[in-house]
Amino acid sequence: MLNRCNVLNRHVKVWRLGFPIFKRAYTQANDVIYQMSQYEVEKIRNFSIIAHIDHGKSTLADRLLEYTGTIEKTNANKQVLDRLQVERERGITVKAQTSSMFYHHKNGDTCLFNLIDTPGHVDFSYEVSRSLAACEGALLLVDAAQGIQAQTVAHYYNAIENGLTIIPVINKIDLASADVENVSKQIENVLDFPKEQIMKVSAKMGTGIELMLENIFDSMPCPKGNSTENLSLFLFDSWYDVYRGVICLMAVKNGVVKKGDRLQSAYSKETYDVLEVGILHPNEVVVDKLYAGQVGFITMGMRDVKLALVGDTFHHVDKPVTPASGFKTPTPMVFAGVYPSDQSMYRNLQRAIQKLTLNDASVSVHPDNSVALGQGWRIGFLGLLHMDVFKQRLSQEYNTEIIMTTPNVPYQAMLKGKNKENKIEIRSPEDFPSHSKTECYYEPMVTGTMIFPEKYLGKIMSLCENKRGEQLTLSYIDDSRILLKYKLPLNEIVVDFYDQLKSLSSGYASFDYEECGFQETLIEKMDILLNGKRLDSLSVIVHRTKVKDLGKSYCFKLKNSIPRQLFEVVIQAAVRDKVIARETIRPIRKDVTAKCYGGDVTRKRKLLERQKEGKKRMKKFGSVDVPHDAFLALLKR
């Protein structure tokens, strides 16, 4: 027992400070999981909590953990499953987290619930997709005051596509502004659930939680696996531990896995010895075995993070199985260059990115090189918030300092020639081909879904039109709220569209989008020049109709961000070598004639001429260091 628990390096403090608690968790886990053998897979339930952002997913997860005795009850707002520092600082869920619970049903049975708490923001929808693939059911939360929002609809259809059993839940019924009756009508009209199936709870107060636990067991199906069949493990998440290597979070589809088993990856064909199996309760607890239908972690001494492919299937070496279909590879929507602030830290940053992308498989990484910033990477993200969180996690979890360039979206270009399939992808301004070699360009489009009160319709339609949008549908979800769909260029919404939408609607509008292919467009590459020298890291691709406005904006922001020098600094925006905007930073002047008290005026003239010549030489040979604040200032257009 002692040796087994000592391998849990991550929880040494828990071991020293609370040995009885940890021992009880270990004993309880093994006793109950032993009961969950192949004969009682019907007592297992795997489910996710899905909802729009800030509708109470993490709070509900806390109440479920408390009412099943997994964690102690307290009045504090713990949000136990939000473990990352960035999640606690921002108050949002970034990573889907898992916890096993032992529920004692009123009929006397002890059941195993595997809960997965998911993010709500559109930028982390891939986390939701991975979670749903390991579940048979989902709790769909709707805020009793806000009602159905854009992500509510998106998550609902995602769960339907995965064949999940959905329990609709109205949360926050304790709020003074709660309108349970109206929200029930919305769920009935938009999601087609009868009112009798809708549960009403307060995750904060604990109202309705007991009934919800019973409903989960009674309404959701059990896993379809069988412990007597050949072992099949489905990898849907992983993270890196400095002592144990890659820790894989897996769903046991069939069979039984235990310490000492020899496994093989269906993807890489690499073989591994199982060193440890366990469940998250909600911290790691080692168990003897994992049976079909269960979800748990497995360590195999895997050190190469690239071999932990999300969606991979593992099986016993001598008993191959049919691999799972895996996941649809997420398509990056925003690209940015990432460079170390000091090139001597390149290797450290490379290792940090590899470990972080293991925990976030939706990020794409390609080596890149910049004349101004040195070696780095061109990294693809699912959105601007995703990019910002990735940067913050690099800083907090791996103590790195980086420079991140202005974000852009992927374009396509059709090159001239007989071969009409000669289409290339443009991931960065450096890839932009000249107009003389290109027949046409294409930009990515998205279908945006907005839900908001009727009185803001005019303002929001004007915003969409200014963003070059094309209206698709307009419908009412109740007497006062509208569901509006627009086809929009991704480049127009990726930076500040959401902020403007919230501002125009006084915070009431919600927004979700999904990609809908590419469309022919007119785009240009805009360069930024400092004293005639092009700064590659600030080049940007922009639609032809917005080149002049963006050029003026960039020059103005850089003028206010770059410190004054001893020489004049000229900032220019140029398209096809033609200057379209200009700002000048005046030099710092020193009064070289201050010590001249009278005398011949020619002496003063000589000093001023000498100063003028010196400034010319400095302007010719001097370099301007662009501070990191200048890059950040350009993120908001």
XYZ file of C-alpha atoms in Angstrom:
637
model
C 0.000 0.000 0.000
C 2.693 2.465 1.002
C 4.872 1.787 -2.042
C 1.884 2.065 -4.346
C 0.865 5.455 -3.048
C 4.392 6.823 -2.948
C 4.516 6.744 -6.736
C 1.933 9.507 -6.745
C 4.582 12.223 -6.789
C 2.021 14.896 -7.561
C 0.217 14.287 -4.284
C 3.060 13.975 -1.750
C 1.536 16.816 0.309
C -1.841 15.080 0.388
C -0.100 11.897 1.564
C 1.734 13.612 4.415
C -1.074 15.863 5.589
C -4.053 13.566 5.113
C -3.012 9.898 5.108
C -6.360 8.647 6.499
C -8.304 10.558 3.822
C -6.114 9.236 1.025
C -6.240 5.704 2.419
C -10.047 5.822 2.578
C -10.222 7.058 -1.020
C -7.901 4.260 -2.144
C -9.816 1.569 -0.256
C -13.222 2.866 -1.354
C -12.117 3.108 -4.984
C -10.812 -0.458 -5.113
C -13.791 -1.913 -3.252
C -16.355 -0.251 -5.503
C -14.447 -0.737 -8.747
C -14.110 -4.419 -7.888
C -17.908 -4.521 -7.848
C -17.947 -2.816 -11.263
C -16.707 -5.986 -12.958
C -17.983 -7.365 -16.237
C -21.194 -8.451 -14.553
C -22.224 -4.941 -13.404
C -21.285 -2.594 -16.209
C -24.940 -1.482 -16.076
C -24.091 0.404 -12.858
C -21.644 2.740 -14.651
C -22.610 6.116 -16.114
C -20.261 8.314 -18.162
C -21.572 11.831 -18.777
C -20.489 15.404 -19.522
C -21.769 18.794 -18.430
C -22.194 21.086 -21.440
C -23.455 24.674 -21.559
C -22.824 28.210 -22.726
C -20.036 30.063 -20.928
C -20.860 31.095 -17.332
C -24.050 29.045 -17.044
C -22.766 27.182 -13.978
C -21.014 24.018 -15.224
C -18.120 24.078 -12.733
C -20.409 24.971 -9.804
C -22.726 22.092 -10.670
C -19.713 19.754 -10.839
C -18.776 20.846 -7.294
C -22.283 20.058 -6.001
C -22.301 16.625 -7.640
C -18.922 15.842 -6.072
C -20.181 17.011 -2.680
C -23.472 15.110 -2.741
C -21.678 11.878 -3.667
C -19.158 12.348 -0.845
C -16.225 12.746 -3.234
C -15.233 16.079 -1.661
C -16.241 17.685 1.631
C -19.167 20.111 1.682
C -18.237 23.745 2.231
C -19.690 27.191 1.674
C -16.619 28.207 -0.326
C -16.859 28.491 -4.109
C -14.190 25.908 -4.849
C -14.644 24.957 -8.501
C -12.492 21.902 -7.825
C -12.160 20.820 -11.449
C -10.785 24.201 -12.598
C -7.200 23.331 -11.744
C -5.184 25.606 -14.001
C -4.036 28.975 -12.711
C -5.360 30.654 -15.858
C -8.813 29.154 -15.176
C -8.957 30.502 -11.633
C -7.698 33.942 -12.672
C -10.107 34.320 -15.597
C -13.049 32.489 -14.021
C -13.531 30.267 -17.089
C -12.978 26.587 -17.830
C -10.222 25.992 -20.372
C -9.544 22.254 -20.026
C -12.114 19.482 -19.775
C -11.558 17.728 -16.427
C -12.670 14.303 -15.246
C -13.688 12.944 -11.869
C -15.113 9.592 -10.773
C -17.879 9.503 -8.143
C -19.494 6.672 -6.204
C -23.255 7.195 -5.968
C -25.436 5.195 -3.580
C -28.801 4.760 -5.298
C -32.001 4.595 -3.257
C -32.471 0.961 -4.352
C -29.303 0.045 -2.455
C -26.928 -0.225 -5.425
C -23.561 1.521 -5.466
C -22.928 3.113 -8.877
C -19.845 4.553 -10.543
C -20.344 7.961 -12.180
C -17.600 9.367 -14.431
C -18.129 13.117 -14.827
C -16.418 15.325 -17.405
C -16.712 19.099 -16.894
C -16.241 20.936 -20.206
C -15.443 24.530 -21.303
C -18.189 26.795 -22.582
C -16.329 29.237 -24.845
C -16.373 28.616 -28.600
C -12.546 28.647 -28.727
C -12.434 25.443 -26.662
C -15.111 23.488 -28.517
C -12.532 20.804 -29.369
C -12.284 19.995 -25.657
C -16.034 19.417 -25.660
C -15.833 17.126 -28.709
C -13.149 14.995 -27.063
C -15.191 14.718 -23.884
C -18.399 13.708 -25.639
C -16.576 10.878 -27.424
C -15.961 9.202 -24.044
C -19.561 9.577 -22.796
C -23.009 8.122 -23.269
C -24.932 11.081 -21.851
C -24.800 14.817 -21.184
C -26.349 17.390 -18.866
C -27.279 20.435 -20.970
C -27.356 23.483 -18.676
C -29.324 26.647 -19.416
C -29.151 29.749 -17.214
C -32.582 30.572 -15.725
C -31.968 34.304 -16.231
C -30.119 34.379 -19.575
C -31.980 31.567 -21.325
C -30.716 29.736 -24.398
C -27.512 31.197 -25.824
C -25.484 30.548 -28.974
C -23.179 27.924 -27.437
C -26.184 26.145 -25.901
C -27.447 25.386 -29.404
C -23.982 24.430 -30.696
C -23.323 21.993 -27.825
C -26.784 20.490 -28.208
C -26.219 19.560 -31.846
C -22.713 18.320 -31.050
C -24.140 15.946 -28.432
C -26.887 14.785 -30.823
C -24.274 13.994 -33.503
C -22.418 11.837 -30.957
C -25.600 9.921 -30.160
C -25.735 11.010 -26.514
C -28.735 10.932 -24.208
C -29.364 14.541 -23.130
C -30.961 15.723 -19.899
C -31.971 19.425 -20.172
C -31.351 21.360 -16.949
C -32.363 24.901 -15.994
C -29.755 26.200 -13.539
C -29.687 29.222 -11.210
C -33.383 29.068 -10.316
C -32.484 30.840 -7.042
C -31.725 34.128 -8.842
C -34.142 37.002 -8.381
C -34.053 37.556 -12.160
C -34.772 33.892 -12.966
C -37.590 33.327 -15.467
C -38.000 29.550 -15.326
C -41.287 29.452 -17.205
C -40.013 31.456 -20.185
C -36.713 29.514 -20.360
C -38.689 26.249 -20.287
C -40.622 27.465 -23.335
C -37.353 28.312 -25.105
C -35.974 24.820 -24.478
C -39.241 23.309 -25.701
C -39.360 25.476 -28.861
C -35.687 25.511 -29.878
C -34.379 22.146 -28.602
C -37.658 20.205 -28.793
C -37.693 18.850 -25.225
C -41.037 18.321 -23.440
C -41.417 20.430 -20.296
C -41.737 17.283 -18.180
C -38.146 16.254 -19.039
C -36.599 19.573 -18.002
C -34.916 19.549 -14.589
C -34.760 22.683 -12.447
C -31.811 23.111 -10.077
C -29.673 25.630 -8.262
C -26.074 24.456 -8.390
C -25.083 27.193 -5.937
C -27.686 26.295 -3.300
C -27.802 22.559 -3.992
C -31.501 22.568 -4.893
C -32.553 19.548 -6.969
C -29.139 17.835 -6.936
C -30.346 14.617 -5.289
C -33.120 14.245 -7.874
C -30.611 14.963 -10.650
C -28.312 12.135 -9.490
C -31.250 9.729 -9.563
C -32.238 10.963 -13.016
C -28.693 10.471 -14.341
C -28.763 6.824 -13.262
C -32.342 6.184 -14.427
C -32.267 8.064 -17.764
C -28.733 7.707 -19.125
C -27.555 4.447 -20.714
C -24.646 2.409 -19.374
C -21.511 1.813 -21.495
C -21.704 -0.909 -24.126
C -18.346 -2.526 -23.283
C -17.680 -6.068 -22.103
C -14.814 -7.008 -19.788
C -14.571 -10.527 -21.272
C -13.580 -9.264 -24.734
C -10.104 -8.236 -25.906
C -8.774 -5.034 -24.331
C -9.526 -1.802 -26.190
C -8.498 1.557 -24.699
C -9.537 4.895 -26.209
C -7.115 7.796 -25.528
C -9.019 11.093 -25.282
C -6.698 13.279 -23.184
C -3.172 13.337 -21.769
C -0.745 15.499 -19.815
C 2.946 15.428 -18.945
C 4.508 14.688 -15.560
C 8.221 15.349 -15.124
C 8.693 12.129 -13.112
C 6.297 9.709 -14.797
C 6.266 11.004 -18.373
C 3.037 11.139 -20.382
C -0.086 10.286 -18.371
C -2.887 9.043 -20.621
C -6.563 9.506 -19.786
C -8.420 6.620 -21.389
C -11.881 5.143 -21.707
C -11.911 1.348 -21.401
C -14.138 0.251 -24.279
C -13.640 -3.498 -23.711
C -11.564 -5.815 -21.541
C -9.599 -5.252 -18.333
C -6.282 -3.408 -17.853
C -3.940 -3.715 -14.875
C -0.382 -2.985 -13.830
C 2.160 -5.145 -15.698
C 0.098 -5.497 -18.901
C 1.973 -4.921 -22.141
C 0.115 -2.565 -24.467
C 0.553 -1.547 -28.085
C -0.568 1.593 -29.896
C -2.693 0.971 -32.967
C -1.310 4.195 -34.466
C 2.434 4.163 -33.781
C 2.803 0.375 -33.134
C 5.000 1.235 -30.137
C 4.726 -1.101 -27.124
C 4.656 -0.143 -23.432
C 4.470 -1.766 -19.998
C 1.665 -0.487 -17.772
C 3.261 0.991 -14.641
C 0.134 2.365 -12.998
C -3.639 2.483 -13.459
C -6.053 4.640 -11.522
C -9.028 6.963 -11.438
C -9.420 10.681 -10.810
C -11.374 11.037 -7.556
C -10.947 14.014 -8.219
C -7.191 13.653 -7.529
C -5.277 10.644 -8.803
C -6.016 7.412 -6.910
C -4.265 4.207 -7.956
C -6.496 1.120 -8.315
C -5.840 -2.545 -9.051
C -7.694 -2.775 -12.359
C -9.887 -0.812 -14.754
C -12.822 -2.624 -16.336
C -14.867 -2.096 -19.488
C -16.985 1.049 -19.325
C -14.703 2.895 -16.916
C -12.577 6.005 -17.392
C -9.154 6.328 -15.785
C -5.494 7.251 -16.174
C -2.646 4.973 -17.217
C 1.104 5.593 -17.024
C 3.415 3.604 -19.302
C 6.751 5.413 -19.034
C 6.043 7.200 -22.334
C 8.530 10.054 -22.747
C 7.943 11.157 -26.339
C 4.946 13.488 -26.187
C 4.326 13.096 -29.927
C 3.355 9.440 -29.444
C 0.338 10.281 -27.263
C -2.057 10.872 -30.149
C -5.544 11.869 -29.055
C -8.036 9.398 -30.559
C -5.516 6.513 -30.598
C -6.490 2.976 -29.576
C -4.326 0.804 -27.277
C -4.624 -2.983 -26.934
C -2.705 -5.982 -25.581
C 0.340 -6.760 -27.708
C -0.818 -10.245 -28.702
C -4.507 -9.333 -29.114
C -5.045 -6.574 -31.726
C -8.452 -4.901 -32.059
C -10.165 -2.664 -34.580
C -8.999 0.939 -33.897
C -11.554 3.579 -32.977
C -12.406 6.177 -35.591
C -10.708 8.882 -33.515
C -11.532 12.589 -33.792
C -11.937 14.976 -36.637
C -8.743 17.022 -36.687
C -9.587 20.592 -35.597
C -8.975 23.309 -38.153
C -6.914 26.242 -36.815
C -8.763 29.520 -37.302
C -6.077 31.994 -36.203
C -2.316 31.915 -36.809
C 0.400 33.866 -35.022
C 4.186 33.765 -34.889
C 5.694 32.811 -31.523
C 9.344 33.633 -30.828
C 11.519 33.526 -27.696
C 12.354 36.974 -26.348
C 15.962 35.752 -26.206
C 17.178 33.287 -28.861
C 19.285 31.487 -26.231
C 15.974 30.256 -24.743
C 14.871 28.625 -28.008
C 15.330 25.017 -26.827
C 13.556 25.630 -23.527
C 10.616 27.216 -25.315
C 10.519 24.336 -27.806
C 10.214 21.780 -25.002
C 7.531 23.895 -23.275
C 5.446 24.113 -26.473
C 5.722 20.349 -27.019
C 4.481 19.592 -23.499
C 1.684 22.140 -23.660
C 0.439 20.948 -27.059
C 0.258 17.431 -25.611
C -2.387 18.780 -23.242
C -4.018 20.844 -26.018
C -4.110 18.850 -29.244
C -6.124 21.537 -31.068
C -2.956 23.655 -31.506
C -0.952 23.246 -34.732
C 2.787 24.040 -34.694
C 5.098 24.710 -37.657
C 8.727 25.961 -37.502
C 9.164 29.548 -38.676
C 11.946 32.085 -39.042
C 11.883 35.876 -38.981
C 14.638 38.308 -39.930
C 13.601 40.576 -37.075
C 12.803 38.008 -34.372
C 14.929 34.966 -35.239
C 13.820 31.328 -35.014
C 10.320 30.557 -33.813
C 7.063 28.871 -34.758
C 3.920 29.624 -36.697
C 1.173 28.366 -34.361
C -2.493 27.861 -35.226
C -5.271 28.405 -32.665
C -9.054 28.004 -32.646
C -9.603 31.650 -31.717
C -8.144 34.761 -30.130
C -9.023 33.717 -26.557
C -7.434 30.331 -27.212
C -4.269 32.131 -28.347
C -4.247 34.398 -25.289
C -4.739 31.474 -22.890
C -1.972 29.490 -24.616
C 0.416 32.399 -24.163
C -0.542 32.791 -20.490
C -0.076 29.067 -19.811
C 3.385 29.148 -21.406
C 4.330 31.953 -19.030
C 2.751 30.541 -15.853
C 3.402 26.821 -16.219
C 6.771 26.880 -17.993
C 8.197 30.298 -17.035
C 8.851 31.410 -20.612
C 8.998 34.872 -22.166
C 7.760 35.115 -25.737
C 6.977 37.612 -28.478
C 3.726 36.882 -30.323
C 3.062 38.550 -33.654
C -0.202 40.015 -34.913
C -2.728 37.183 -35.474
C -4.005 36.388 -38.942
C -6.257 33.786 -40.562
C -5.286 31.241 -43.266
C -5.948 32.335 -46.854
C -5.634 30.529 -50.174
C -4.231 31.629 -53.526
C -4.789 30.207 -57.006
C -1.524 30.510 -58.929
C -1.487 31.265 -62.642
C -0.982 28.338 -64.976
C -2.790 25.586 -66.814
C -3.222 23.483 -63.681
C -6.355 24.844 -62.004
C -5.669 22.755 -58.896
C -2.513 24.738 -58.243
C -3.858 26.259 -55.023
C -1.571 27.136 -52.111
C -2.303 28.025 -48.490
C -1.192 31.348 -47.023
C -0.612 30.967 -43.285
C 1.435 34.129 -42.790
C 2.212 37.354 -44.673
C 5.616 35.888 -45.601
C 3.783 33.245 -47.683
C 1.801 35.859 -49.622
C 2.500 35.471 -53.388
C 2.715 38.538 -55.591
C -0.338 39.563 -57.627
C 1.589 38.996 -60.859
C 1.769 35.249 -60.071
C -1.774 34.867 -58.819
C -5.152 34.571 -60.525
C -7.283 34.999 -57.394
C -7.321 34.753 -53.615
C -9.714 33.050 -51.199
C -10.541 33.840 -47.584
C -12.150 31.595 -44.920
C -15.803 32.187 -44.118
C -17.844 31.270 -41.038
C -21.517 30.966 -40.199
C -22.095 33.138 -37.153
C -25.046 32.553 -34.828
C -26.160 35.406 -32.573
C -28.913 35.404 -29.938
C -29.990 38.752 -28.425
C -33.028 40.860 -27.386
C -35.083 42.257 -30.254
C -34.356 45.924 -29.476
C -30.686 45.506 -30.509
C -31.485 44.094 -33.957
C -30.706 47.261 -35.935
C -27.320 47.872 -34.288
C -26.187 44.264 -34.647
C -27.242 44.055 -38.294
C -25.257 47.249 -39.003
C -22.222 45.719 -37.270
C -22.469 42.583 -39.418
C -22.856 44.622 -42.602
C -19.756 46.670 -41.722
C -17.880 43.393 -41.318
C -18.829 42.415 -44.891
C -21.438 39.946 -43.650
C -24.274 38.298 -45.585
C -27.523 37.621 -43.727
C -28.726 34.003 -43.813
C -31.673 33.614 -41.405
C -33.612 35.559 -38.777
C -36.067 33.926 -36.371
C -37.636 34.458 -32.958
C -36.931 31.989 -30.137
C -39.567 33.643 -27.909
C -41.551 36.869 -27.794
C -38.539 39.153 -27.306
C -35.349 37.297 -28.350
C -33.965 36.797 -31.848
C -31.720 34.154 -33.391
C -29.760 35.743 -36.249
C -27.367 33.948 -38.620
C -24.814 35.697 -40.816
C -22.131 34.501 -43.202
C -19.013 36.442 -42.206
C -15.337 36.588 -43.228
C -13.296 35.021 -40.436
C -10.727 37.826 -40.613
C -13.423 40.364 -39.724
C -14.591 38.633 -36.536
C -11.442 37.082 -35.127
C -10.068 40.134 -33.336
C -12.686 42.517 -31.955
C -16.093 41.441 -33.292
C -17.171 39.753 -30.048
C -16.244 42.822 -27.966
C -18.187 45.126 -30.273
C -21.177 42.772 -30.239
C -21.228 42.739 -26.433
C -20.863 46.520 -26.300
C -23.710 47.195 -28.767
C -26.057 44.784 -26.980
C -25.209 45.945 -23.432
C -23.718 42.504 -22.797
C -26.885 40.545 -23.679
C -25.838 39.067 -27.048
C -24.169 35.681 -27.362
C -22.137 34.519 -30.344
C -21.004 31.217 -31.818
C -19.554 30.352 -35.213
C -18.547 27.400 -37.357
C -16.460 27.302 -40.506
C -18.228 27.156 -43.874
C -15.422 26.979 -46.438
C -13.571 29.583 -48.524
C -14.819 32.377 -50.757
C -13.063 34.429 -53.452
C -11.902 37.804 -52.163
C -9.684 40.861 -52.784
C -6.818 40.999 -50.313
C -3.516 42.825 -50.046
C -0.342 42.430 -48.032
C 0.395 45.548 -45.993
C 3.981 46.135 -44.823
C 5.190 48.383 -42.000
C 8.451 50.282 -42.538
C 10.604 52.020 -39.920
C 12.958 54.505 -41.577
C 12.568 52.574 -44.826
C 13.286 49.140 -43.308
C 10.469 46.625 -43.531
C 9.449 44.991 -40.245
C 8.336 41.472 -41.201
C 6.797 40.726 -37.826
C 4.235 43.545 -38.312
C 3.173 42.711 -41.882
C -0.504 41.840 -42.201
C -2.966 40.610 -44.834
C -6.080 42.764 -45.127
C -9.063 43.225 -47.427
C -8.546 45.849 -50.100
C -11.425 48.031 -48.879
C -9.854 48.419 -45.447
C -6.198 48.904 -46.302
C -6.043 52.690 -45.818
C -7.921 52.735 -42.530
C -5.817 49.913 -41.105
C -2.579 51.510 -42.343
C -3.409 54.786 -40.575
C -4.386 52.889 -37.422
C -1.145 50.866 -37.360
C 1.063 53.919 -37.890
C -0.752 55.904 -35.192
C -0.533 53.077 -32.638
C 3.158 52.496 -33.340
C 3.868 56.210 -32.980
C 2.427 56.074 -29.462
C 4.178 52.802 -28.577
C 7.763 53.284 -29.829
C 9.968 55.427 -27.544
C 11.494 58.612 -28.983
C 15.057 58.273 -30.270
C 17.917 60.726 -30.735
C 17.028 60.733 -34.408
C 13.809 61.038 -36.386
C 11.804 57.814 -36.870
C 9.500 57.588 -39.881
C 6.705 55.000 -39.685
C 5.076 54.032 -42.973
C 2.426 51.573 -44.118
C 2.912 50.354 -47.680
C 1.048 48.145 -50.163
C 2.884 46.920 -53.281
C 5.722 49.348 -52.402
C 3.302 52.282 -52.393
C 3.067 54.254 -49.125
C -0.549 54.624 -47.956
C -0.021 56.075 -44.452
C 2.753 57.803 -42.508
C 3.581 59.035 -39.003
C 6.766 60.634 -37.709
C 8.313 60.355 -34.259
C 10.268 63.560 -33.673
C 13.769 63.151 -32.219
C 14.807 64.043 -28.692
C 16.528 67.401 -28.954
C 19.462 68.536 -26.884
C 20.264 72.232 -26.600
C 23.913 72.134 -27.750
C 24.118 75.940 -27.616
C 23.211 76.146 -23.943
C 26.811 76.895 -22.896
C 27.256 79.701 -25.437
C 26.810 83.015 -23.615
C 27.014 85.528 -26.427
C 29.916 85.727 -28.832
C 29.953 85.136 -32.558
C 26.735 83.582 -33.926
C 28.766 81.400 -36.314
C 29.862 79.271 -33.329
C 26.244 78.417 -32.562
C 25.617 77.623 -36.221
C 28.580 75.241 -36.308
C 27.279 73.390 -33.229
C 23.802 73.087 -34.733
C 25.179 71.880 -38.090
C 27.344 69.315 -36.308
C 24.300 68.082 -34.379
C 22.287 67.861 -37.602
C 24.988 65.757 -39.306
C 25.204 63.492 -36.281
C 21.476 62.871 -36.358
C 21.694 62.004 -40.058
C 24.386 59.397 -39.331
C 22.378 57.973 -36.439
C 19.285 57.712 -38.635
C 21.317 55.899 -41.292
C 23.037 53.389 -39.002
C 20.909 53.429 -35.843
C 18.319 50.728 -35.191
C 14.868 51.103 -33.628
C 13.884 48.482 -31.084
C 10.149 47.846 -31.227
C 8.959 47.109 -27.667
C 6.661 44.163 -26.967
C 3.906 46.630 -26.009
C 3.823 47.756 -29.631
C 2.953 44.242 -30.795
C 0.195 44.038 -28.189
C -1.179 47.431 -29.228
C -1.798 46.103 -32.742
C -3.784 43.063 -31.591
C -6.874 45.246 -31.303
C -7.611 46.789 -34.669
